[in-house]
Coordinates of C-alpha atoms and ligand atoms in Angstrom, one line a residue:
M289 CA -11.1 25.2 -9.7
S290 CA -10.2 23.1 -6.7
K291 CA -8.7 19.7 -7.1
P292 CA -10.7 16.6 -6.4
R293 CA -9.5 14.9 -3.1
F294 CA -8.2 11.5 -2.4
Y295 CA -7.5 10.1 1.1
V296 CA -5.6 6.9 1.2
T297 CA -4.2 4.9 4.1
T298 CA -2.1 1.8 4.9
A299 CA -2.8 -0.4 7.9
I300 CA -0.7 0.7 10.9
A301 CA 1.9 -1.8 11.8
Y302 CA 2.5 -3.3 15.3
P303 CA 6.0 -2.2 16.3
N304 CA 6.7 -5.3 18.3
G305 CA 9.5 -6.4 16.0
R306 CA 11.5 -5.0 13.1
P307 CA 9.6 -4.2 9.9
H308 CA 9.6 -7.1 7.3
M309 CA 9.0 -7.3 3.6
G310 CA 5.2 -7.5 4.1
H311 CA 5.3 -4.0 5.7
A312 CA 7.5 -2.8 2.8
Y313 CA 5.1 -4.2 0.3
E314 CA 2.1 -2.5 1.8
V315 CA 3.7 1.0 2.0
V316 CA 5.2 0.7 -1.4
T317 CA 2.0 -0.3 -3.2
T318 CA 0.0 2.4 -1.3
D319 CA 2.6 5.0 -2.1
V320 CA 2.3 4.0 -5.8
V321 CA -1.4 4.7 -5.6
A322 CA -0.9 8.0 -3.8
R323 CA 1.7 9.2 -6.3
F324 CA -0.5 8.2 -9.2
K325 CA -3.4 10.2 -7.9
R326 CA -1.2 13.3 -7.3
L327 CA 0.1 13.1 -10.9
D328 CA -3.5 12.6 -12.1
G329 CA -4.5 16.0 -10.6
F330 CA -5.9 14.9 -7.2
D331 CA -5.2 16.6 -3.9
V332 CA -4.0 13.6 -1.9
R333 CA -3.7 12.8 1.7
F334 CA -1.7 9.7 2.5
L335 CA -1.6 8.3 6.1
T336 CA 0.5 5.5 7.5
G337 CA 1.9 4.8 11.0
T338 CA 2.1 2.4 13.9
D339 CA -0.4 0.6 16.2
E340 CA 1.1 0.9 19.6
H341 CA -1.4 -0.2 22.3
G342 CA -2.7 -3.6 23.5
L343 CA -1.6 -6.8 25.0
K344 CA 0.7 -7.8 22.3
I345 CA 2.8 -4.7 22.6
D346 CA 2.5 -4.8 26.4
Q347 CA 3.9 -8.4 26.5
A348 CA 6.7 -7.5 24.0
A349 CA 7.7 -4.5 26.2
R350 CA 7.7 -6.7 29.3
A351 CA 9.9 -9.3 27.5
A352 CA 12.3 -6.5 26.6
G353 CA 12.2 -5.2 30.2
K354 CA 11.0 -1.8 29.3
P355 CA 7.9 0.4 30.1
P356 CA 5.6 0.1 27.0
K357 CA 5.9 3.8 26.0
A358 CA 9.7 3.7 26.1
Y359 CA 9.6 0.4 24.2
V360 CA 7.4 1.7 21.3
D361 CA 9.4 5.0 21.1
E362 CA 12.4 2.9 20.4
M363 CA 10.7 0.3 18.1
V364 CA 9.0 2.9 15.9
A365 CA 12.4 4.2 14.6
P366 CA 13.1 1.4 12.1
F367 CA 9.6 1.7 10.6
Q368 CA 10.1 5.4 10.0
A369 CA 13.6 4.7 8.6
L370 CA 12.2 2.1 6.3
D371 CA 9.6 4.6 5.0
A372 CA 12.4 7.1 4.3
A373 CA 14.5 4.5 2.5
L374 CA 11.6 3.4 0.4
G375 CA 10.7 7.0 -0.6
I376 CA 7.2 6.8 0.9
S377 CA 5.4 10.1 0.3
F378 CA 3.1 10.0 3.4
D379 CA 1.5 13.2 4.8
R380 CA 1.4 12.0 8.3
F381 CA 3.0 9.1 10.2
I382 CA 0.5 8.5 13.0
R383 CA 1.3 6.7 16.2
T384 CA -1.7 5.6 18.2
T385 CA 0.0 7.0 21.3
D386 CA -0.3 10.5 19.8
T387 CA -2.3 12.8 22.0
D388 CA -4.9 13.9 19.4
H389 CA -5.5 10.2 18.6
K390 CA -6.3 9.3 22.3
A391 CA -8.8 12.2 22.5
L392 CA -10.4 11.1 19.2
V393 CA -10.9 7.5 20.3
Q394 CA -12.6 8.6 23.5
A395 CA -14.9 10.9 21.6
L396 CA -15.7 8.1 19.2
W397 CA -16.5 5.8 22.1
Q398 CA -18.9 8.4 23.5
R399 CA -20.8 8.7 20.2
M400 CA -21.2 4.9 20.1
A401 CA -22.3 4.9 23.7
A402 CA -24.8 7.7 23.1
N403 CA -26.3 5.6 20.3
G404 CA -27.0 2.8 22.8
D405 CA -24.5 0.3 21.3
L406 CA -22.2 -0.3 24.3
Y407 CA -23.1 -2.4 27.3
L408 CA -21.2 -3.9 30.2
G409 CA -20.9 -7.7 30.4
R410 CA -18.5 -10.5 30.8
Y411 CA -16.3 -12.0 28.1
E412 CA -15.7 -15.7 28.1
G413 CA -14.0 -17.1 25.1
W414 CA -10.9 -17.4 23.0
Y415 CA -8.4 -14.7 22.3
S416 CA -5.3 -14.6 20.2
V417 CA -2.7 -12.1 21.4
R418 CA -0.8 -12.5 18.2
D419 CA -3.8 -11.5 16.1
E420 CA -5.3 -9.3 18.8
A421 CA -8.6 -11.0 17.9
Y422 CA -11.5 -12.9 19.6
Y423 CA -12.6 -16.1 18.0
D424 CA -15.7 -18.3 18.3
E425 CA -15.1 -21.9 19.2
G426 CA -16.3 -23.0 15.7
E427 CA -13.6 -20.9 14.0
L428 CA -10.7 -22.6 15.7
V429 CA -8.5 -25.2 14.0
A430 CA -6.4 -28.0 15.5
G431 CA -2.6 -27.6 15.5
D432 CA -0.2 -30.5 14.9
D433 CA -0.1 -31.4 18.5
G434 CA -3.9 -31.1 18.9
T435 CA -3.8 -27.6 20.5
K436 CA -6.4 -25.1 19.4
L437 CA -5.3 -22.5 17.0
S438 CA -6.9 -19.4 15.4
P439 CA -7.9 -19.6 11.8
Q440 CA -4.6 -17.7 11.1
G441 CA -2.7 -20.5 12.9
T442 CA -1.8 -18.5 16.0
P443 CA -2.1 -19.7 19.6
V444 CA -5.4 -18.8 21.5
E445 CA -6.0 -18.5 25.1
W446 CA -9.3 -18.9 27.1
T447 CA -10.1 -15.5 28.5
V448 CA -12.6 -14.6 31.1
E449 CA -13.1 -11.0 32.2
E450 CA -15.5 -8.1 32.6
S451 CA -15.8 -6.3 29.4
W452 CA -17.7 -3.6 27.5
F453 CA -19.5 -5.0 24.5
F454 CA -20.4 -3.4 21.2
K455 CA -23.8 -4.6 19.7
L456 CA -22.3 -5.9 16.5
S457 CA -25.1 -8.4 16.1
A458 CA -27.5 -5.5 15.5
Y459 CA -25.5 -4.5 12.4
Q460 CA -25.7 -7.7 10.4
D461 CA -28.5 -6.5 8.1
R462 CA -27.0 -3.0 7.7
L463 CA -23.6 -4.6 6.7
L464 CA -25.2 -6.9 4.2
A465 CA -27.1 -4.0 2.8
L466 CA -23.9 -2.1 2.5
Y467 CA -22.2 -4.9 0.6
E468 CA -25.2 -5.2 -1.7
A469 CA -25.3 -1.5 -2.5
H470 CA -21.6 -1.0 -2.7
P471 CA -19.8 -4.2 -3.9
E472 CA -16.7 -1.9 -4.5
Y473 CA -16.4 -1.5 -0.7
I474 CA -14.4 -4.8 -0.5
Q475 CA -11.9 -5.6 -3.2
P476 CA -10.8 -7.8 -4.8
L477 CA -13.9 -9.9 -5.3
S478 CA -12.6 -13.0 -3.6
R479 CA -12.4 -11.1 -0.3
F480 CA -15.8 -9.5 -0.9
N481 CA -17.3 -13.0 -1.2
E482 CA -15.5 -14.3 1.9
M483 CA -16.6 -11.3 4.1
R484 CA -20.2 -11.4 2.9
A485 CA -20.4 -15.1 3.7
F486 CA -18.9 -14.4 7.2
V487 CA -21.5 -11.7 8.0
A488 CA -24.4 -13.7 6.5
G489 CA -23.4 -16.5 8.9
G490 CA -24.4 -14.3 11.9
L491 CA -22.4 -11.9 14.2
S492 CA -21.9 -12.1 17.9
D493 CA -21.5 -8.9 20.0
L494 CA -17.9 -7.8 20.2
S495 CA -15.9 -7.3 23.4
V496 CA -14.4 -3.8 23.1
S497 CA -12.5 -3.4 26.4
R498 CA -10.1 -5.2 28.7
T499 CA -9.4 -5.1 32.4
S500 CA -6.5 -7.5 32.8
F501 CA -3.8 -5.0 31.6
T502 CA -3.6 -1.2 31.4
W503 CA -1.6 -0.4 28.2
G504 CA -4.4 1.2 26.2
I505 CA -6.7 4.1 25.9
P506 CA -9.0 4.3 29.0
V507 CA -12.7 3.9 28.5
P508 CA -14.4 7.2 29.3
G509 CA -16.3 7.0 32.6
D510 CA -14.9 3.5 33.4
E511 CA -11.2 3.8 33.7
R512 CA -10.7 0.3 35.0
H513 CA -11.1 -0.6 31.4
V514 CA -8.8 0.1 28.4
M515 CA -10.2 -0.1 24.9
Y516 CA -9.9 -3.1 22.7
V517 CA -6.8 -2.4 20.5
W518 CA -8.7 -2.8 17.2
L519 CA -11.2 -0.1 18.1
D520 CA -8.3 2.2 19.0
A521 CA -6.3 1.2 15.9
L522 CA -9.1 1.5 13.3
A523 CA -9.9 5.0 14.6
N524 CA -6.5 6.2 13.5
Y525 CA -8.0 6.8 10.0
L526 CA -10.3 9.4 11.6
T527 CA -7.6 11.0 13.5
G528 CA -5.5 11.2 10.3
A529 CA -8.5 12.8 8.5
G530 CA -8.6 15.6 11.0
G531 CA -10.9 14.3 13.7
L532 CA -14.5 13.0 14.0
D533 CA -15.7 15.7 11.6
G534 CA -12.3 15.9 9.8
E535 CA -12.1 17.5 6.4
W536 CA -10.5 14.4 4.8
W537 CA -13.2 11.9 6.0
P538 CA -14.4 9.6 4.5
A539 CA -11.3 7.8 3.2
D540 CA -11.3 6.8 -0.4
L541 CA -9.1 3.8 0.1
H542 CA -7.8 1.7 2.9
V543 CA -5.0 -0.6 1.7
V544 CA -4.6 -3.6 4.1
G545 CA -3.4 -7.2 4.0
K546 CA -5.8 -10.1 3.6
D547 CA -5.4 -11.1 7.2
V548 CA -7.0 -7.9 8.5
V549 CA -9.8 -7.5 6.0
R550 CA -12.4 -8.7 8.5
F551 CA -11.6 -5.9 10.9
H552 CA -11.9 -3.3 8.1
T553 CA -15.0 -4.5 6.4
V554 CA -17.1 -5.8 9.4
Y555 CA -16.1 -4.1 12.6
W556 CA -15.0 -0.8 11.2
P557 CA -18.1 0.1 9.1
A558 CA -20.3 -1.1 12.1
F559 CA -18.4 1.3 14.5
L560 CA -18.8 4.1 12.0
M561 CA -22.5 3.5 11.5
S562 CA -22.9 3.4 15.2
A563 CA -21.2 6.8 15.5
G564 CA -23.2 8.2 12.6
L565 CA -20.2 8.8 10.4
P566 CA -19.8 8.2 6.7
L567 CA -18.1 5.0 5.5
P568 CA -14.8 4.7 3.6
K569 CA -15.3 4.0 -0.1
T570 CA -13.1 1.0 -0.6
V571 CA -11.0 -1.5 1.4
F572 CA -8.5 -3.3 -0.8
G573 CA -7.1 -6.5 0.7
H574 CA -3.7 -7.3 -0.8
G575 CA -2.0 -10.7 -0.6
H576 CA 1.0 -11.7 1.3
V577 CA 4.5 -11.7 0.0
L578 CA 6.5 -14.7 0.9
N579 CA 10.3 -15.4 0.9
R580 CA 10.7 -18.1 -1.9
G581 CA 7.1 -19.0 -1.3
E582 CA 7.5 -19.7 2.4
K583 CA 5.9 -17.8 5.2
M584 CA 8.5 -15.6 6.9
S585 CA 9.2 -16.7 10.4
K586 CA 11.9 -16.2 13.0
S587 CA 12.2 -19.9 13.5
L588 CA 12.7 -20.6 9.7
G589 CA 15.4 -17.9 9.8
N590 CA 14.0 -16.4 6.5
V591 CA 12.9 -13.0 7.8
V592 CA 14.4 -10.5 5.3
D593 CA 15.2 -7.0 6.4
P594 CA 13.7 -4.8 3.7
A595 CA 16.1 -1.9 4.5
A596 CA 19.0 -4.2 3.6
M597 CA 17.3 -5.1 0.4
V598 CA 17.0 -1.4 -0.5
E599 CA 20.7 -1.0 0.3
R600 CA 21.6 -3.9 -1.9
F601 CA 19.3 -3.5 -4.9
G602 CA 18.4 0.2 -4.8
V603 CA 15.0 1.5 -3.8
D604 CA 13.5 1.7 -7.3
R605 CA 14.5 -1.9 -8.3
L606 CA 12.8 -3.2 -5.1
R607 CA 9.7 -1.0 -5.7
W608 CA 9.5 -2.1 -9.3
F609 CA 9.9 -5.8 -8.5
L610 CA 7.2 -5.8 -5.8
C611 CA 4.6 -4.2 -8.0
R612 CA 5.5 -6.1 -11.2
E613 CA 6.1 -9.6 -9.9
V614 CA 3.2 -9.8 -7.4
A615 CA -0.3 -9.5 -8.8
F616 CA -1.9 -6.9 -6.5
G617 CA -4.5 -8.7 -4.5
E618 CA -2.8 -12.1 -4.7
D619 CA 0.0 -13.7 -2.8
G620 CA 3.5 -13.5 -4.3
S621 CA 7.0 -14.6 -3.7
Y622 CA 10.4 -12.9 -3.8
S623 CA 13.9 -14.0 -3.9
D624 CA 17.2 -12.4 -4.7
D625 CA 17.6 -14.1 -8.1
A626 CA 14.0 -13.2 -9.1
I627 CA 14.8 -9.5 -8.3
V628 CA 18.0 -9.6 -10.3
E629 CA 16.4 -11.3 -13.3
R630 CA 13.3 -9.2 -13.3
T631 CA 15.0 -5.8 -13.0
N632 CA 17.7 -6.6 -15.5
A633 CA 15.0 -7.6 -18.0
D634 CA 12.6 -4.7 -17.5
L635 CA 14.9 -1.9 -16.4
A636 CA 18.4 -2.5 -17.8
N637 CA 17.3 -4.1 -21.1
G638 CA 13.9 -2.4 -21.3
I639 CA 13.5 1.2 -20.1
G640 CA 17.2 1.9 -19.4
N641 CA 18.3 0.7 -22.8
L642 CA 15.6 2.7 -24.6
A643 CA 16.6 5.9 -22.8
Q644 CA 20.4 5.4 -23.0
R645 CA 20.6 4.4 -26.7
S646 CA 18.6 7.4 -27.9
L647 CA 20.1 9.9 -25.4
S648 CA 23.7 9.0 -26.1
M649 CA 23.1 9.2 -29.9
V650 CA 21.7 12.7 -29.5
A651 CA 24.7 13.6 -27.3
K652 CA 27.2 12.1 -29.8
N653 CA 25.6 13.1 -33.1
L654 CA 23.6 16.2 -32.4
G655 CA 25.6 17.9 -29.7
G656 CA 22.9 17.1 -27.1
V657 CA 20.3 19.3 -28.9
M658 CA 16.7 18.1 -28.9
P659 CA 16.0 17.3 -32.6
V660 CA 13.0 18.3 -34.7
R661 CA 10.3 15.8 -35.3
G662 CA 9.4 14.8 -38.9
E663 CA 6.1 14.0 -40.7
A664 CA 4.7 10.7 -39.2
G665 CA 5.4 7.8 -41.6
E666 CA 4.1 4.3 -41.3
S667 CA 6.3 3.2 -38.4
E668 CA 5.5 6.4 -36.4
V669 CA 1.8 5.7 -36.9
R670 CA 2.2 2.2 -35.6
L671 CA 4.2 3.5 -32.6
K672 CA 1.5 6.0 -31.9
E673 CA -1.2 3.3 -32.0
A674 CA 0.7 1.1 -29.6
F675 CA 1.1 4.0 -27.3
M676 CA -2.6 5.0 -27.3
A677 CA -3.6 1.4 -26.5
G678 CA -0.8 1.1 -23.9
S679 CA -1.7 4.3 -22.2
E680 CA -5.4 3.5 -22.1
A681 CA -4.6 0.1 -20.5
Y682 CA -2.3 1.8 -18.0
F683 CA -4.9 4.3 -16.8
A684 CA -7.7 1.6 -16.7
A685 CA -5.5 -0.7 -14.7
M686 CA -4.3 2.0 -12.2
N687 CA -7.8 3.2 -11.6
A688 CA -8.8 -0.4 -10.9
L689 CA -5.8 -0.8 -8.6
A690 CA -4.4 -3.6 -10.8
L691 CA -0.8 -2.2 -10.4
H692 CA 0.8 -5.3 -12.1
K693 CA -1.4 -4.8 -15.2
A694 CA -0.5 -1.2 -15.4
L695 CA 3.2 -2.3 -15.5
D696 CA 2.3 -4.9 -18.2
A697 CA 0.9 -2.0 -20.2
L698 CA 4.0 0.1 -19.6
M699 CA 6.2 -2.7 -20.7
S700 CA 4.2 -3.1 -23.9
M701 CA 5.0 0.6 -24.6
V702 CA 8.7 0.0 -23.9
T703 CA 8.7 -3.0 -26.3
A704 CA 7.0 -0.9 -29.0
A705 CA 9.4 2.0 -28.6
N706 CA 12.5 -0.3 -28.6
G707 CA 11.0 -2.0 -31.7
Y708 CA 10.6 1.3 -33.4
F709 CA 14.2 2.2 -32.7
A710 CA 15.6 -1.1 -33.9
E711 CA 13.4 -1.0 -37.1
N712 CA 14.5 2.5 -38.0
A713 CA 18.2 1.9 -37.1
P714 CA 19.2 5.5 -36.5
W715 CA 22.9 4.4 -36.1
A716 CA 22.9 3.4 -39.8
L717 CA 21.0 6.6 -40.8
A718 CA 23.9 8.5 -39.1
K719 CA 25.9 7.6 -42.2
T720 CA 23.3 8.0 -44.8
D721 CA 20.5 10.4 -43.8
V722 CA 21.2 12.6 -40.8
T723 CA 17.8 14.4 -41.1
R724 CA 15.9 11.2 -40.9
M725 CA 18.2 10.0 -38.0
A726 CA 17.3 13.1 -36.1
E727 CA 13.6 12.6 -36.7
V728 CA 13.8 9.0 -35.4
L729 CA 15.7 10.1 -32.3
A730 CA 13.1 12.8 -31.7
A731 CA 10.3 10.3 -31.9
T732 CA 12.1 7.8 -29.7
L733 CA 12.9 10.5 -27.1
D734 CA 9.3 11.6 -27.0
A735 CA 8.1 8.0 -26.6
T736 CA 10.6 7.6 -23.8
R737 CA 9.4 10.8 -22.1
R738 CA 5.8 9.5 -22.1
I739 CA 6.9 6.1 -20.6
V740 CA 9.0 7.8 -17.9
I741 CA 6.2 10.2 -16.9
L742 CA 3.8 7.2 -16.5
T743 CA 6.5 5.2 -14.5
Q744 CA 7.0 7.9 -11.9
P745 CA 4.6 6.5 -9.3
F746 CA 6.6 3.2 -9.3
M747 CA 10.1 4.6 -9.4
P748 CA 10.1 8.2 -8.2
S749 CA 13.8 8.6 -7.9
S750 CA 15.2 7.1 -11.1
T751 CA 12.4 8.6 -13.2
A752 CA 13.3 12.1 -11.8
Q753 CA 16.9 11.5 -13.1
L754 CA 15.6 10.3 -16.4
L755 CA 13.3 13.3 -16.8
D756 CA 16.2 15.6 -16.1
Q757 CA 18.2 13.9 -18.9
L758 CA 15.2 14.1 -21.2
G759 CA 14.9 17.9 -20.6
V760 CA 11.4 17.7 -19.2
S761 CA 10.7 20.8 -17.0
A762 CA 9.3 20.3 -13.5
E763 CA 5.8 21.7 -14.4
L764 CA 5.4 19.2 -17.3
R765 CA 6.0 16.1 -15.3
D766 CA 2.5 15.3 -14.2
F767 CA -0.1 13.7 -16.5
S768 CA -1.4 17.0 -17.7
G769 CA 2.0 17.4 -19.4
L770 CA 1.9 14.1 -21.2
N771 CA 1.0 15.6 -24.6
T772 CA 3.6 18.4 -24.4
P773 CA 6.8 17.3 -26.1
V774 CA 10.2 18.9 -25.2
A775 CA 10.8 21.8 -27.6
A776 CA 13.2 21.1 -30.5
G777 CA 16.4 23.0 -29.9
A778 CA 16.5 22.5 -26.2
Q779 CA 19.9 21.6 -24.8
L780 CA 19.9 18.3 -23.0
P781 CA 22.3 17.5 -20.2
A782 CA 24.9 14.8 -20.6
P783 CA 23.3 11.4 -20.4
A784 CA 24.3 8.9 -17.7
G785 CA 23.0 5.3 -17.3
V786 CA 20.3 5.0 -14.6
F787 CA 19.7 1.3 -14.6
P788 CA 23.0 -0.6 -14.9
R789 CA 22.7 -4.4 -15.1
I790 CA 23.2 -6.1 -11.7
T791 CA 24.4 -9.6 -10.8
L792 CA 23.5 -11.8 -7.8
D793 CA 26.7 -10.9 -6.0
S794 CA 26.6 -7.1 -6.7
Ligands
MSP221 N1 -1.8 -3.4 13.6 C1 -2.5 -4.2 12.7 C2 -3.2 -3.4 11.7 C3 -4.1 -2.3 12.2 S1 -4.9 -1.3 11.0 C4 -6.0 -0.4 11.7 C5 -1.6 -5.2 12.0 N2 -0.3 -4.9 12.1 S2 0.8 -5.9 11.4 O1 2.1 -5.2 11.7 O2 0.7 -7.2 11.8 O3 0.5 -5.8 9.9 C6 0.5 -4.5 9.2 C7 0.1 -4.8 7.7 O4 1.1 -5.6 7.1 C8 -1.2 -5.5 7.6 O5 -2.0 -4.9 6.6 C9 -0.8 -6.9 7.3 O6 -1.8 -7.6 6.5 C10 0.4 -6.6 6.4 N3 1.3 -7.8 6.3 C11 1.8 -8.5 7.4 N4 2.5 -9.6 6.8 C12 2.5 -9.5 5.5 C13 3.1 -10.2 4.4 N5 3.8 -11.3 4.6 N6 2.9 -9.7 3.2 C14 2.1 -8.6 2.9 N7 1.6 -7.9 3.9 C15 1.7 -8.4 5.2 O7 -2.1 -6.2 11.5

């Protein structure tokens, strides 16, 4: 039987600066979803990459004194290095300067044109280079010094030029019907409500080409124009699916930040409808992560290099922290002390302690041989019940993309298992009843095995080490192996601590 498929994407980042924690957050959370789905029996395709055309990149390249292609070739490297450092399991890292992507975008344009949705006109209005977005006068806000700013607080400039337009206004009813029929299209609910209200307020046609610079994909048949960078960028999801009729399309999930939800839930489905293509199933808009609650900015000097954080704390501590501390869908904050405190509590004292105490007792008292389980007594029944509830909550939360709730559920299982161990005090039984001690250790190791299997999407590297120590064979590490305990009599390797406590100056 063939596996069900799951196609998941991140937004593609602008490589006009170094990657920051917001980028790390998005690729980590999406990687957690991709890994979860693989362990759950899906055939997964995971796409991430960089958004390399448009005025913003053109200007940054000029400021750096480099031709734009040479500039992006250089700037993409730290994004790829960050993905490697974070253990991101993508199937393709797409760059919008890739040849197959350019061809796809032009073909998409031609389908939209054939549907009668593109016409030549003149754009007169506001544009934010920072957001690469057009804004209506009514959307602008006043800055401190009275200048006009975009709703995201970025500078806008008055722009007048010949432009191709997309008949977005004609899609208002179809978009509202989409939201009505598929409320799961935009998640979480707060973003759904915001986007529905935006569309219900009326849509203007969208300028989809520019003539005042050349760094973009040429419009087929009118090469004085390059395509609007968001049309180019959104189409990356089709390129990554294998083309206009790609085998992976439609996407099951686009994970994007809250600031780009509008592009993914208004423009993108309208472009796809125009081209006669199926729509993605869900766009999930996550919140922003802020350094000690403050927006990261070069002028505040609080832009943190996520690669340095990986170096300092270890990849799995950072991954764990980002998923545990920040409710997925809401904004969150990070700081060095919060990372130390959180990971010491959950990993050193929680999961690590559970694994190390039981494994080292097996090594010391039983020669590292996996013990035999006994008849379930009252405390084993309680442990089993806690695990059934915990595991059900974990799967429900993961399937609802509530990553933080899945980790609450996992921690409830850790607490139950540590409680079972403390209550049955195998270290005391070592002196009075070795058979019972062995049974308690067997039950604790099996509880640990289940927890570690479920933790894999969040901390792939340290869970692999723990599963080695627990004697779990490679083919029993996915969720189909959850109910298969390690056979009694198996020789376990020598245990070694995986989550030592850390301090602020470590
Ligand atoms: N290039 C566009 C996306 C095109 S997708 C077809 C873009 N790039 S970006 O580099 O500015 O942002 C990339 C992703 O990171 C976006 O989903 C954005 O919301 C997200 N984040 C940017 N800053 C962030 C935080 N501070 N926190 C979390 N995510 C953040 O937008």
